[in-house]
CSV table of C-alpha atoms in Angstrom, one decimal:
chain,number,residue,atom,x,y,z
A,28,MET,CA,-211.6,84.0,-130.0
A,29,SER,CA,-207.9,83.4,-130.4
A,30,VAL,CA,-205.7,81.9,-127.6
A,31,LEU,CA,-204.0,85.3,-127.2
A,32,GLU,CA,-207.4,87.0,-126.7
A,33,LYS,CA,-208.3,84.5,-124.0
A,34,GLU,CA,-205.0,85.0,-122.3
A,35,VAL,CA,-205.3,88.8,-122.3
A,36,LYS,CA,-208.9,88.6,-120.9
A,37,ALA,CA,-207.5,86.5,-118.1
A,38,LEU,CA,-204.7,89.1,-117.6
A,39,ARG,CA,-207.4,91.7,-117.3
A,40,ARG,CA,-208.9,89.8,-114.4
A,41,GLY,CA,-205.4,89.5,-112.9
A,42,ALA,CA,-204.9,93.2,-113.2
A,43,ALA,CA,-208.1,93.9,-111.2
A,44,ALA,CA,-206.9,91.5,-108.5
A,45,LEU,CA,-203.3,93.0,-108.5
A,46,SER,CA,-204.6,96.6,-108.3
A,47,VAL,CA,-206.1,96.0,-104.8
A,48,THR,CA,-203.2,94.1,-103.3
A,49,SER,CA,-201.4,95.7,-100.4
A,50,ASP,CA,-198.1,97.4,-100.7
A,51,GLU,CA,-196.5,94.8,-98.5
A,52,ILE,CA,-197.6,91.9,-100.8
A,53,ARG,CA,-196.3,93.7,-103.9
A,54,LYS,CA,-193.0,94.3,-102.2
A,55,ARG,CA,-192.7,90.7,-101.2
A,56,ALA,CA,-193.5,89.6,-104.7
A,57,LEU,CA,-190.8,91.9,-106.0
A,58,MET,CA,-188.2,90.5,-103.7
A,59,SER,CA,-189.2,87.0,-104.6
A,60,MET,CA,-188.6,88.0,-108.2
A,61,ALA,CA,-185.2,89.3,-107.3
A,62,SER,CA,-184.3,86.1,-105.5
A,63,ALA,CA,-185.5,84.0,-108.4
A,64,LEU,CA,-183.1,85.8,-110.8
A,65,ILE,CA,-180.2,84.9,-108.6
A,66,SER,CA,-181.2,81.3,-108.0
A,67,HIS,CA,-181.9,80.7,-111.7
A,68,LYS,CA,-178.9,82.7,-112.9
A,69,ASP,CA,-177.2,79.8,-114.7
A,70,GLU,CA,-180.4,79.0,-116.6
A,71,ILE,CA,-180.9,82.6,-117.6
A,72,ILE,CA,-177.3,83.0,-118.8
A,73,SER,CA,-177.5,79.7,-120.7
A,74,ALA,CA,-180.7,80.9,-122.5
A,75,ASN,CA,-179.0,84.3,-123.2
A,76,ASN,CA,-175.9,82.5,-124.7
A,77,GLU,CA,-178.2,80.7,-127.1
A,78,ASP,CA,-179.6,84.0,-128.2
A,79,ILE,CA,-176.1,85.5,-128.6
A,80,ARG,CA,-175.1,82.4,-130.7
A,81,ARG,CA,-178.0,82.8,-133.0
A,82,ALA,CA,-177.4,86.6,-133.2
A,83,ASP,CA,-173.8,86.0,-134.1
A,84,GLU,CA,-174.8,83.7,-136.9
A,85,LYS,CA,-177.1,86.4,-138.3
A,86,GLY,CA,-174.4,89.0,-138.0
A,87,ILE,CA,-176.2,91.6,-136.0
A,88,SER,CA,-174.4,94.9,-135.1
A,89,ASP,CA,-172.1,95.3,-132.1
A,90,SER,CA,-174.5,97.8,-130.6
A,91,LEU,CA,-177.4,95.4,-130.7
A,92,LEU,CA,-175.2,92.5,-129.4
A,93,HIS,CA,-174.2,94.7,-126.5
A,94,ARG,CA,-177.9,95.3,-125.6
A,95,LEU,CA,-178.7,91.6,-126.0
A,96,LYS,CA,-176.1,90.3,-123.6
A,97,PHE,CA,-177.4,89.6,-120.1
A,98,SER,CA,-174.2,88.8,-118.2
A,99,ASP,CA,-173.7,88.1,-114.6
A,100,ASP,CA,-173.0,91.8,-113.9
A,101,LYS,CA,-176.2,92.8,-115.7
A,102,ILE,CA,-178.2,90.3,-113.7
A,103,GLN,CA,-176.7,91.6,-110.4
A,104,SER,CA,-177.6,95.1,-111.6
A,105,ALA,CA,-181.1,94.1,-112.4
A,106,VAL,CA,-181.5,92.5,-108.9
A,107,LYS,CA,-180.2,95.7,-107.3
A,108,GLY,CA,-182.7,97.7,-109.3
A,109,LEU,CA,-185.6,95.5,-108.0
A,110,GLU,CA,-184.4,95.9,-104.4
A,111,GLU,CA,-184.2,99.6,-104.7
A,112,LEU,CA,-187.6,99.7,-106.4
A,113,SER,CA,-189.1,97.8,-103.4
A,114,SER,CA,-187.8,100.6,-101.1
A,115,LEU,CA,-189.8,103.3,-102.9
A,116,PRO,CA,-193.1,104.6,-101.5
A,117,ASP,CA,-196.2,102.9,-102.6
A,118,PRO,CA,-197.5,104.6,-105.8
A,119,VAL,CA,-201.0,103.4,-105.3
A,120,GLY,CA,-203.6,105.4,-103.4
A,121,ARG,CA,-201.5,108.6,-103.1
A,122,ILE,CA,-203.7,111.7,-102.7
A,123,ARG,CA,-203.0,114.2,-105.5
A,124,GLU,CA,-205.7,116.7,-104.6
A,125,MET,CA,-208.1,117.1,-101.6
A,126,ARG,CA,-210.8,119.7,-101.5
A,127,GLU,CA,-213.6,120.5,-99.2
A,128,LEU,CA,-216.7,121.2,-101.3
A,129,ASP,CA,-218.8,122.1,-98.3
A,130,GLU,CA,-218.6,121.4,-94.6
A,131,GLY,CA,-217.4,117.8,-94.2
A,132,PHE,CA,-218.0,117.1,-97.9
A,133,VAL,CA,-214.6,116.2,-99.2
A,134,LEU,CA,-213.3,115.3,-102.7
A,135,LYS,CA,-210.1,113.5,-103.2
A,136,LYS,CA,-208.1,112.7,-106.3
A,137,VAL,CA,-206.0,109.5,-105.7
A,138,THR,CA,-203.6,107.4,-107.8
A,139,PHE,CA,-204.7,104.1,-109.2
A,140,PRO,CA,-203.0,101.5,-111.5
A,141,ILE,CA,-203.7,102.0,-115.3
A,142,GLY,CA,-204.6,98.3,-115.6
A,143,VAL,CA,-203.1,96.2,-118.5
A,144,ILE,CA,-200.1,97.6,-120.2
A,145,ALA,CA,-198.6,96.2,-123.4
A,146,MET,CA,-194.9,96.7,-123.7
A,147,ILE,CA,-193.2,96.1,-127.1
A,148,PHE,CA,-189.5,96.7,-126.7
A,149,GLU,CA,-186.0,96.0,-128.1
A,150,ALA,CA,-183.8,92.9,-127.6
A,151,ARG,CA,-182.8,93.8,-124.1
A,152,PRO,CA,-183.4,91.1,-121.4
A,153,ASP,CA,-182.5,93.6,-118.7
A,154,ALA,CA,-185.3,95.9,-119.9
A,155,LEU,CA,-187.8,93.1,-119.5
A,156,VAL,CA,-186.8,92.8,-115.8
A,157,GLN,CA,-187.1,96.5,-115.3
A,158,ILE,CA,-190.4,96.7,-117.0
A,159,ALA,CA,-191.9,93.7,-115.2
A,160,GLY,CA,-190.6,95.1,-111.8
A,161,LEU,CA,-192.2,98.5,-112.4
A,162,CYS,CA,-195.5,97.0,-113.4
A,163,LEU,CA,-195.6,94.7,-110.4
A,164,ARG,CA,-194.7,97.5,-108.0
A,165,SER,CA,-197.3,99.8,-109.5
A,166,GLY,CA,-200.1,97.1,-109.5
A,167,ASN,CA,-200.4,96.8,-113.3
A,168,ALA,CA,-200.6,93.7,-115.4
A,169,VAL,CA,-198.3,93.5,-118.4
A,170,VAL,CA,-198.0,91.9,-121.8
A,171,LEU,CA,-194.3,91.7,-122.9
A,172,LYS,CA,-193.1,91.4,-126.4
A,173,GLY,CA,-189.3,91.7,-126.6
A,174,GLY,CA,-187.1,91.8,-129.7
A,175,SER,CA,-186.9,88.4,-131.5
A,176,GLU,CA,-183.1,88.3,-131.0
A,177,ALA,CA,-183.8,87.8,-127.2
A,178,GLU,CA,-186.5,85.1,-127.6
A,179,CYS,CA,-184.8,82.4,-125.4
A,180,SER,CA,-183.8,84.9,-122.7
A,181,ASN,CA,-187.3,86.5,-122.6
A,182,ARG,CA,-189.2,83.2,-122.5
A,183,THR,CA,-187.0,82.0,-119.7
A,184,LEU,CA,-187.3,85.3,-117.7
A,185,VAL,CA,-191.1,85.5,-118.0
A,186,ARG,CA,-191.5,81.9,-116.8
A,187,ILE,CA,-189.2,82.5,-113.8
A,188,ILE,CA,-190.9,85.7,-112.9
A,189,LYS,CA,-194.4,84.1,-113.1
A,190,GLU,CA,-193.3,81.2,-110.9
A,191,ALA,CA,-191.8,83.5,-108.3
A,192,THR,CA,-194.6,86.0,-108.0
A,193,GLU,CA,-198.1,84.8,-109.0
A,194,ASP,CA,-198.7,82.7,-105.8
A,195,ILE,CA,-197.8,85.7,-103.7
A,196,VAL,CA,-200.1,88.3,-105.4
A,197,ASN,CA,-202.7,85.6,-106.1
A,198,ALA,CA,-203.1,86.9,-109.7
A,199,GLY,CA,-201.9,86.2,-113.2
A,200,TRP,CA,-200.3,89.5,-114.0
A,201,ILE,CA,-197.6,88.8,-116.6
A,202,LEU,CA,-197.8,87.4,-120.1
A,203,GLY,CA,-195.0,87.0,-122.7
A,204,ILE,CA,-195.7,86.9,-126.5
A,205,GLU,CA,-193.2,86.2,-129.3
A,206,SER,CA,-194.7,86.5,-132.8
A,207,HIS,CA,-195.4,89.5,-135.0
A,208,GLU,CA,-198.8,88.1,-135.6
A,209,ASP,CA,-199.5,88.3,-131.9
A,210,VAL,CA,-198.5,92.0,-131.9
A,211,ASP,CA,-201.1,92.7,-134.6
A,212,ILE,CA,-203.8,90.9,-132.6
A,213,LEU,CA,-202.7,92.7,-129.4
A,214,LEU,CA,-203.1,96.1,-131.1
A,215,THR,CA,-206.8,95.3,-131.7
A,216,LEU,CA,-207.7,94.5,-128.1
A,217,GLU,CA,-208.7,98.0,-126.9
A,218,LYS,CA,-211.3,96.6,-124.5
A,219,ASP,CA,-208.7,94.7,-122.5
A,220,ILE,CA,-205.5,96.6,-122.9
A,221,ASP,CA,-205.3,100.1,-121.5
A,222,LEU,CA,-202.0,101.4,-122.7
A,223,VAL,CA,-199.3,100.4,-125.3
A,224,ILE,CA,-195.7,101.5,-124.8
A,225,PRO,CA,-193.6,100.7,-127.9
A,226,ARG,CA,-189.8,101.1,-128.0
A,227,GLY,CA,-187.9,100.8,-131.2
A,228,SER,CA,-187.4,102.5,-134.5
A,229,ASN,CA,-189.3,105.6,-135.6
A,230,ARG,CA,-191.0,103.4,-138.3
A,231,PHE,CA,-192.0,100.8,-135.8
A,232,VAL,CA,-193.5,103.3,-133.3
A,233,ARG,CA,-195.4,104.9,-136.1
A,234,TYR,CA,-196.7,101.5,-137.2
A,235,VAL,CA,-198.0,100.9,-133.7
A,236,MET,CA,-199.7,104.3,-133.5
A,237,ASP,CA,-201.3,103.8,-136.9
A,238,HIS,CA,-202.7,100.3,-136.2
A,239,THR,CA,-204.4,100.6,-132.8
A,240,HIS,CA,-207.1,102.5,-131.0
A,241,ILE,CA,-205.3,101.9,-127.7
A,242,PRO,CA,-203.6,105.0,-126.2
A,243,VAL,CA,-199.8,104.9,-127.0
A,244,ILE,CA,-197.0,106.6,-125.2
A,245,GLY,CA,-193.3,106.5,-126.0
A,246,HIS,CA,-190.7,107.8,-128.3
A,247,SER,CA,-189.3,106.9,-131.7
A,248,ASP,CA,-185.9,108.4,-132.2
A,249,GLY,CA,-183.4,109.5,-129.5
A,250,ILE,CA,-181.6,112.3,-131.4
A,251,CYS,CA,-180.1,114.1,-128.5
A,252,SER,CA,-177.9,117.2,-128.8
A,253,VAL,CA,-175.4,119.0,-126.6
A,254,PHE,CA,-174.8,122.7,-127.3
A,255,VAL,CA,-171.5,124.1,-126.1
A,256,ASP,CA,-172.0,127.8,-125.5
A,257,ALA,CA,-169.4,130.6,-126.0
A,258,SER,CA,-169.1,130.9,-122.2
A,259,ALA,CA,-168.7,127.2,-121.5
A,260,ASP,CA,-166.0,125.9,-119.3
A,261,LEU,CA,-164.2,124.0,-122.0
A,262,ASP,CA,-162.7,121.2,-119.8
A,263,MET,CA,-166.1,120.6,-118.4
A,264,ALA,CA,-167.7,120.7,-121.9
A,265,VAL,CA,-165.2,118.0,-123.2
A,266,GLN,CA,-165.9,115.8,-120.2
A,267,LEU,CA,-169.7,116.1,-120.6
A,268,CYS,CA,-169.7,115.6,-124.4
A,269,VAL,CA,-167.5,112.5,-124.1
A,270,ASP,CA,-169.7,111.0,-121.4
A,271,SER,CA,-172.9,111.9,-123.4
A,272,LYS,CA,-171.5,110.1,-126.4
A,273,THR,CA,-169.4,107.2,-125.2
A,274,GLN,CA,-170.5,106.1,-121.8
A,275,TYR,CA,-173.1,103.9,-123.4
A,276,PRO,CA,-173.5,104.9,-127.1
A,277,ALA,CA,-176.3,102.4,-127.8
A,278,ALA,CA,-178.7,104.1,-125.3
A,279,CYS,CA,-181.5,106.4,-126.5
A,280,ASN,CA,-180.2,109.2,-124.3
A,281,ALA,CA,-176.7,109.1,-125.8
A,282,ALA,CA,-175.9,112.4,-127.6
A,283,GLU,CA,-175.8,112.2,-131.4
A,284,THR,CA,-175.2,115.9,-132.3
A,285,PHE,CA,-172.8,118.4,-130.8
A,286,LEU,CA,-173.4,122.1,-131.6
A,287,VAL,CA,-170.6,124.4,-130.8
A,288,HIS,CA,-170.7,128.2,-130.7
A,289,LYS,CA,-168.4,129.8,-133.2
A,290,ASP,CA,-166.5,131.7,-130.5
A,291,ALA,CA,-165.7,128.5,-128.6
A,292,ALA,CA,-165.0,126.4,-131.7
A,293,PRO,CA,-161.3,127.3,-132.3
A,294,SER,CA,-160.3,126.2,-128.8
A,295,PHE,CA,-162.9,123.6,-128.0
A,296,LEU,CA,-163.2,121.5,-131.2
A,297,PRO,CA,-159.5,120.3,-131.2
A,298,LEU,CA,-159.9,119.3,-127.6
A,299,LEU,CA,-163.1,117.4,-128.2
A,300,ALA,CA,-161.8,115.7,-131.3
A,301,ALA,CA,-158.7,114.5,-129.5
A,302,SER,CA,-160.8,112.9,-126.8
A,303,PHE,CA,-163.2,111.4,-129.3
A,304,ARG,CA,-160.3,109.9,-131.3
A,305,GLU,CA,-159.1,108.2,-128.1
A,306,LYS,CA,-162.5,106.6,-127.7
A,307,GLY,CA,-162.7,105.7,-131.4
A,308,VAL,CA,-165.6,108.0,-132.2
A,309,ILE,CA,-166.2,108.7,-135.9
A,310,MET,CA,-167.0,112.4,-136.4
A,311,HIS,CA,-169.1,114.0,-139.1
A,312,GLY,CA,-168.7,117.8,-139.4
A,313,ASP,CA,-169.9,120.8,-141.3
A,314,ALA,CA,-167.4,122.9,-143.3
A,315,GLU,CA,-166.6,125.1,-140.3
A,316,THR,CA,-165.9,122.1,-138.1
A,317,LEU,CA,-163.6,120.7,-140.7
A,318,ARG,CA,-161.3,123.7,-140.3
A,319,TYR,CA,-160.6,122.6,-136.8
A,320,VAL,CA,-161.1,118.8,-137.2
A,321,PRO,CA,-159.6,118.0,-140.6
A,322,ASP,CA,-160.0,114.3,-140.2
A,323,ALA,CA,-163.7,114.5,-139.7
A,324,VAL,CA,-166.0,113.2,-142.4
A,325,ALA,CA,-167.9,115.9,-144.3
A,326,ALA,CA,-171.4,116.0,-142.9
A,327,THR,CA,-174.6,115.8,-144.9
A,328,GLU,CA,-178.0,117.0,-143.9
A,329,ASP,CA,-178.9,113.4,-143.1
A,330,ASP,CA,-176.2,113.2,-140.4
A,331,TYR,CA,-178.1,115.7,-138.3
A,332,HIS,CA,-181.2,113.5,-138.4
A,333,THR,CA,-179.4,110.3,-137.6
A,334,GLU,CA,-179.5,108.3,-134.3
A,335,TYR,CA,-176.2,106.5,-134.6
A,336,LEU,CA,-176.4,104.4,-131.4
A,337,ALA,CA,-172.7,103.8,-131.9
A,338,LEU,CA,-169.3,105.5,-131.6
A,339,GLU,CA,-170.3,108.0,-134.2
A,340,CYS,CA,-171.6,111.6,-134.1
A,341,ALA,CA,-172.4,114.8,-136.0
A,342,LEU,CA,-170.7,118.1,-135.2
A,343,LYS,CA,-171.8,121.6,-136.2
A,344,VAL,CA,-170.6,125.2,-135.5
A,345,VAL,CA,-173.4,127.7,-134.9
A,346,ASP,CA,-173.4,131.4,-134.8
A,347,SER,CA,-175.6,131.8,-131.7
A,348,ILE,CA,-177.7,130.1,-129.1
A,349,ASP,CA,-180.7,131.0,-131.2
A,350,GLU,CA,-179.3,129.0,-134.1
A,351,ALA,CA,-178.6,126.1,-131.8
A,352,ILE,CA,-182.1,126.1,-130.5
A,353,ASP,CA,-183.5,126.3,-134.0
A,354,HIS,CA,-181.3,123.4,-135.1
A,355,ILE,CA,-182.6,121.3,-132.2
A,356,ALA,CA,-186.2,122.1,-133.1
A,357,ALA,CA,-185.7,121.2,-136.7
A,358,HIS,CA,-183.5,118.1,-136.3
A,359,GLY,CA,-184.1,116.7,-132.7
A,360,SER,CA,-186.6,114.2,-131.4
A,361,HIS,CA,-187.8,116.0,-128.3
A,362,HIS,CA,-186.0,113.5,-126.1
A,363,THR,CA,-183.0,115.0,-124.2
A,364,ASP,CA,-181.0,118.1,-125.1
A,365,ALA,CA,-178.3,119.9,-123.0
A,366,ILE,CA,-176.4,123.1,-122.9
A,367,VAL,CA,-173.0,123.7,-121.4
A,368,THR,CA,-172.7,127.3,-120.3
A,369,ARG,CA,-171.7,129.7,-117.5
A,370,SER,CA,-174.4,132.2,-118.5
A,371,ALA,CA,-177.5,132.1,-116.4
A,372,GLU,CA,-179.3,134.0,-119.1
A,373,ASN,CA,-178.5,131.4,-121.8
A,374,ARG,CA,-179.3,128.6,-119.4
A,375,ASP,CA,-182.8,130.0,-118.8
A,376,MET,CA,-183.3,130.7,-122.5
A,377,PHE,CA,-182.4,127.1,-123.3
A,378,PHE,CA,-184.6,125.7,-120.6
A,379,SER,CA,-187.6,127.7,-121.7
A,380,ARG,CA,-187.3,127.4,-125.5
A,381,VAL,CA,-186.1,123.9,-126.1
A,382,ASP,CA,-189.2,121.7,-126.4
A,383,SER,CA,-187.9,118.4,-125.2
A,384,ALA,CA,-188.9,116.0,-122.4
A,385,ASP,CA,-185.6,116.5,-120.7
A,386,VAL,CA,-183.6,119.7,-120.9
A,387,PHE,CA,-180.3,119.8,-119.0
A,388,CYS,CA,-177.6,122.4,-118.2
A,389,ASN,CA,-174.0,121.4,-117.5
A,390,VAL,CA,-174.7,117.7,-117.1
A,391,SER,CA,-174.5,114.6,-119.4
A,392,THR,CA,-177.5,113.6,-121.5
A,393,ARG,CA,-177.1,110.1,-120.0
A,394,PHE,CA,-178.8,111.3,-116.8
A,395,ALA,CA,-182.1,111.1,-118.7
A,396,ASP,CA,-183.0,107.8,-117.0
A,397,GLY,CA,-185.8,106.7,-114.6
A,398,PHE,CA,-183.4,105.0,-112.2
A,399,ARG,CA,-181.1,108.1,-112.1
A,400,PHE,CA,-184.1,110.3,-111.6
A,401,GLY,CA,-185.2,108.2,-108.6
A,402,LEU,CA,-188.3,106.9,-110.4
A,403,GLY,CA,-187.6,103.3,-109.8
A,404,ALA,CA,-186.1,102.5,-113.3
A,405,GLU,CA,-188.3,103.2,-116.3
A,406,VAL,CA,-190.5,101.4,-118.9
A,407,GLY,CA,-189.3,103.9,-121.4
A,408,ILE,CA,-188.9,107.6,-122.3
A,409,SER,CA,-192.0,109.5,-123.4
A,410,THR,CA,-191.7,112.4,-125.8
A,411,SER,CA,-195.5,112.9,-125.9
A,412,LYS,CA,-197.1,115.8,-124.0
A,413,ILE,CA,-200.0,114.0,-122.4
A,414,HIS,CA,-200.1,111.8,-119.3
A,415,ALA,CA,-196.3,111.1,-118.9
A,416,ARG,CA,-193.3,112.9,-120.4
A,417,GLY,CA,-189.6,112.0,-120.0
A,418,PRO,CA,-188.6,108.8,-118.2
A,419,VAL,CA,-191.8,106.8,-117.4
A,420,GLY,CA,-191.4,105.3,-113.9
A,421,LEU,CA,-193.9,104.3,-111.3
A,422,ASP,CA,-195.8,107.6,-111.4
A,423,GLY,CA,-196.1,107.3,-115.2
A,424,LEU,CA,-197.8,103.9,-114.7
A,425,MET,CA,-200.6,105.4,-112.6
A,426,THR,CA,-203.9,107.0,-113.5
A,427,THR,CA,-206.3,108.7,-111.0
A,428,LYS,CA,-209.7,108.4,-109.5
A,429,TRP,CA,-211.9,111.1,-108.0
A,430,LEU,CA,-213.3,109.9,-104.6
A,431,LEU,CA,-216.2,111.9,-103.2
A,432,GLU,CA,-218.0,111.0,-99.9
A,433,GLY,CA,-220.9,112.9,-98.5
A,434,HIS,CA,-223.8,112.8,-96.2
A,435,GLY,CA,-226.8,112.7,-98.5
A,436,GLU,CA,-225.9,115.9,-100.5
A,437,ILE,CA,-227.9,116.6,-103.6
A,438,VAL,CA,-227.2,118.9,-106.5
A,439,ALA,CA,-230.6,120.6,-106.2
A,440,ASP,CA,-229.5,122.1,-102.9
A,441,TYR,CA,-226.7,123.9,-104.7
A,442,THR,CA,-228.7,125.1,-107.7
A,443,GLY,CA,-230.5,128.4,-108.3
A,444,PRO,CA,-230.4,131.9,-106.7
A,445,ALA,CA,-231.2,130.5,-103.2
A,446,GLY,CA,-228.8,127.5,-103.6
A,447,LYS,CA,-226.0,126.8,-101.1
A,448,ARG,CA,-222.5,128.1,-102.1
A,449,PHE,CA,-219.6,125.7,-102.5
A,450,LYS,CA,-216.6,126.3,-100.2
A,451,HIS,CA,-214.0,124.8,-102.5
A,452,LYS,CA,-211.5,124.9,-99.7
A,453,GLU,CA,-208.1,123.4,-100.6
A,454,LEU,CA,-207.0,120.9,-98.0
A,455,MET,CA,-203.5,120.2,-99.3
């Protein structure tokens, strides 16, 4: 048995202990974690600076460097997130269903932690803090494998979080791993790991899914689209498109494709292009777009399948809302898509026919986020259709148990022509 296997088995025992801790204890541990980030701020920034130095030497892209940086402001933001997470209701033991099967014979469906979660994510130290906080608050143990570019930052953060929390919850609940070899071992441990959540490229997520029997949730690409309908308020549409693309272009919920109805294109596209130019956005457009934005790059089919994660986007003029919806179905990633419209009929059509985890009307795609949804941050965005979909927050880290308490009831009494009848009375 490898060292990692032994560590994961110990984590399994820690998960069992953590799952039955009180809400108050988990809150106290969370606040201790927040305090530790502040008191060890200089150490964390020093480790992060080392990661940045190494990344600079390797010449990584600006978008990856932006994600990697864990500045004083990001630490403060992470701490604020933990404080807000501690103020949310306890996700453990919430009654989802309650039904009286017979007089005084009550069945309950209650929430319970999933157990041991393996998170494999990009080089974002702030994501590690969010993920660890969500797992602790929800009573789950976690194995963390961050991007290698953040190795020093992640190692430091895991140690600080362990030291700040494990004596409070009286359980070993967090483990950091660093090598690709460890990931391959991790994916074989279906008896001790209950869920894998990978975040990264389409190729990487597919690799995880193909090499494990452990349930996997998450998303690969974040090819998000905004459709500007013929009836859209054009000033609003410009503002929403600019925010969706430029507010944080490296995020998976940043818009990559902008679809514009042909009737809105002559007025709207010059306005949008002017705003994009001010922000330094490189635009790729189809032939019709080039009529109104002559300095755009001629788009290829690949542009509409591209997650740029940068100040770059694809534009396309469409003949109808049906064409826009068909384009999203053919080119999107079922993550987040939005319509800008004043038509209630088109809003409802977009809501019902676009098969994405998040479907918005007249708001920026950047709202697709666990913190903004009030979920207590997120471990990621799920585009699957089972268990959790959209931002995966505290509720997405819970499973359920059926609890049934009786008074000596037996099935034989409810069987056959003379058997007793169930009441099946809903109590909530």
